[in-house]
Amino acid sequence: MIHTKDLYFKYPGAAQNTVNGISFDVGAGEIFGLLGPSGSGKSTTQKVLFKLLSGYQGSAQIKGKEITDWGKELYSQIGVGFELPNHYLKLTALENLAFFQSFYDEGLDPMELLKMVGLEKDADKKVGEFSKGMKMRLNFVRSFAHNPEILFLDEPTSGLDPSNSRILKDIILDLKNQGKTILITTHHMEDAEELCDQVAFLSEGEIKKLDSPENLKLEYGKRTLEVRTYGSNEPVIFDLDQLKDDKSFLELVQSGEIKTIHSKEANLNDIFIATTAKK
Amino acid sequence: MKKLYTLIKNDLKLIVRDKTLLSFLLLPPVLIIAFKFLTPILVETAPILEEYRVIIGMFASIQTAIMFGFVTSFLILDEKDENVMNVIRILPISGFYFILYRLLFATVFSSIAAYAMITLSDIAHPGNLEAILLAILYGMTAPTISLAISTYAKNKVEGMAYFKGIDLLLMLPIASFFVGSSLSMVFSILPTYWVFHFYETSYNDAPAFEFFAVGFCFFGILISLLLFQFRKRVFGR
Ligand SMILES: Nc1ncnc2c1ncn2[C@@H]1O[C@H](COP(=O)(O)OP(=O)(O)OP(=O)(O)O)[C@@H](O)[C@H]1O
Ligand SMILES: [Mg+2]
């Protein structure tokens, strides 16, 4: 659904490429996560893909068609959830949704959309009086209000409290179940791990690592087990592969002294730091 | 057509909910009434002004015409400020449609307002055809102002400053009637020079249509250049 090959982009007047030869593929019904430090080019990559920025090099395709060959009809196929809230502040939430929806042939019920993210009570409130999180939730539902096949979400959970963030993630998973293809950027590695089929770590416009979260966690993790006991402040470390023959481990289990047990596969936070660190 | 209706409805909401924009929108009829009633009183108290009727007419008409340009430019500035411009750019219709329709409306309303000022206020009547032609020229100030402000001003505070500056520039050629003929031509680098001189010659029953022609082309070229700049700077990236 989304395909890039050796994609380069340079802002007019900038000294260096902001997107520096990236290649990736997002299949139908997949969630693809673009991760990476602030300023690494995540939003820029998205903007190139939905044609807000022009003048790229290499190939970028949506549904098998090069971006430059798409006209305005592209925008019926895709939905965009911007990084920063953008609404008419003098219009109400409902008016905002209805206004933008009127330019599409298809549309979900605006009130239903507001309900999904807990904004039904604020439907008739001017968006100028919304908090940041409320604006972001409105941004989010607007992105798929015209029921597009492909979604670009730029930090959809930023500025949200844990419960609202949970609600959003459930909606994203639900959209995936409906068969939507989603390109998402986020700084929350837990979210990426939970949502994404594949993640790419971007640093200075280059993809440093691309794989599924499961594979990455194994690749970067240590095959060890860390056990903490009531008796000691120091954890005891065991080798996972030797565990079944490890007498001291079995004794520890039977002793009833165990406080916590953790296998030490890497989490995406560690991988983020390891892959995107600047040399 | 349905989309046009949606756009108009939306813009009206945006204007009505903004005190500044609403008052600027309502200013033209207020100005027309004020000039209609105040000019005779003014001329009576200071009879010398009788000779300057056409100057008062120029001034009154330009002040009336510019308001719609201002309103349009502020609608666009708001969209830039609130980042809505990005959403407009990813709609399945051309974002330019948004802008062009507003420019067209602003031009039409400015023309009507200027025409009303010229013909209804009895300050200085230039003749029927001339009044229509003048109204067209005055109307062309609207897209000029809208585009200049919305392209170059970064925010509404800057926009207001630009508006005052542009207002002053547009009025400046009135000075050409008070200086010697050699110096007068200096003001011809401003488009309203041609408007005002067309007004003046028409009022004195010797309409010089070349003033109209040059003014019309001047505004036409200016608007095209500004449209090009707007496209590049606001829609460009
Ligand atoms: N309009 C612009 N003109 C010039 N340079 C820009 C522009 N927008 C972004 N950049 C530069 O491009 C680089 C990448 O920016 P981008 O917004 O893509 O980062 P990001 O990965 O989305 O960061 P964040 O996580 O903070 O959102 C930055 O160095 C930024 O300064
Ligand atoms: Mg970003």
Short mmCIF file of N, CA and C and ligand atoms in Angstrom, two decimals, chain A residues 42-43 83 154-155 185, ligand 2:
data_model
loop_
_atom_site.label_atom_id
_atom_site.label_comp_id
_atom_site.label_asym_id
_atom_site.label_seq_id
_atom_site.Cartn_x
_atom_site.Cartn_y
_atom_site.Cartn_z
N LYS A 42 10.87 12.16 10.72
CA LYS A 42 9.65 11.34 10.68
C LYS A 42 8.50 12.10 10.04
N SER A 43 8.25 13.29 10.56
CA SER A 43 7.14 14.08 10.01
C SER A 43 7.41 14.46 8.57
N GLU A 83 0.58 16.28 13.36
CA GLU A 83 1.35 16.32 14.60
C GLU A 83 0.82 17.41 15.53
N ASP A 154 0.59 11.17 12.90
CA ASP A 154 1.84 11.72 13.43
C ASP A 154 1.67 12.00 14.92
N GLU A 155 2.25 11.16 15.73
CA GLU A 155 2.17 11.27 17.19
C GLU A 155 0.75 11.45 17.69
N THR A 185 3.79 7.60 13.62
CA THR A 185 5.02 7.96 14.33
C THR A 185 4.66 8.19 15.78
MG MG C 2 7.46 15.14 13.92
#
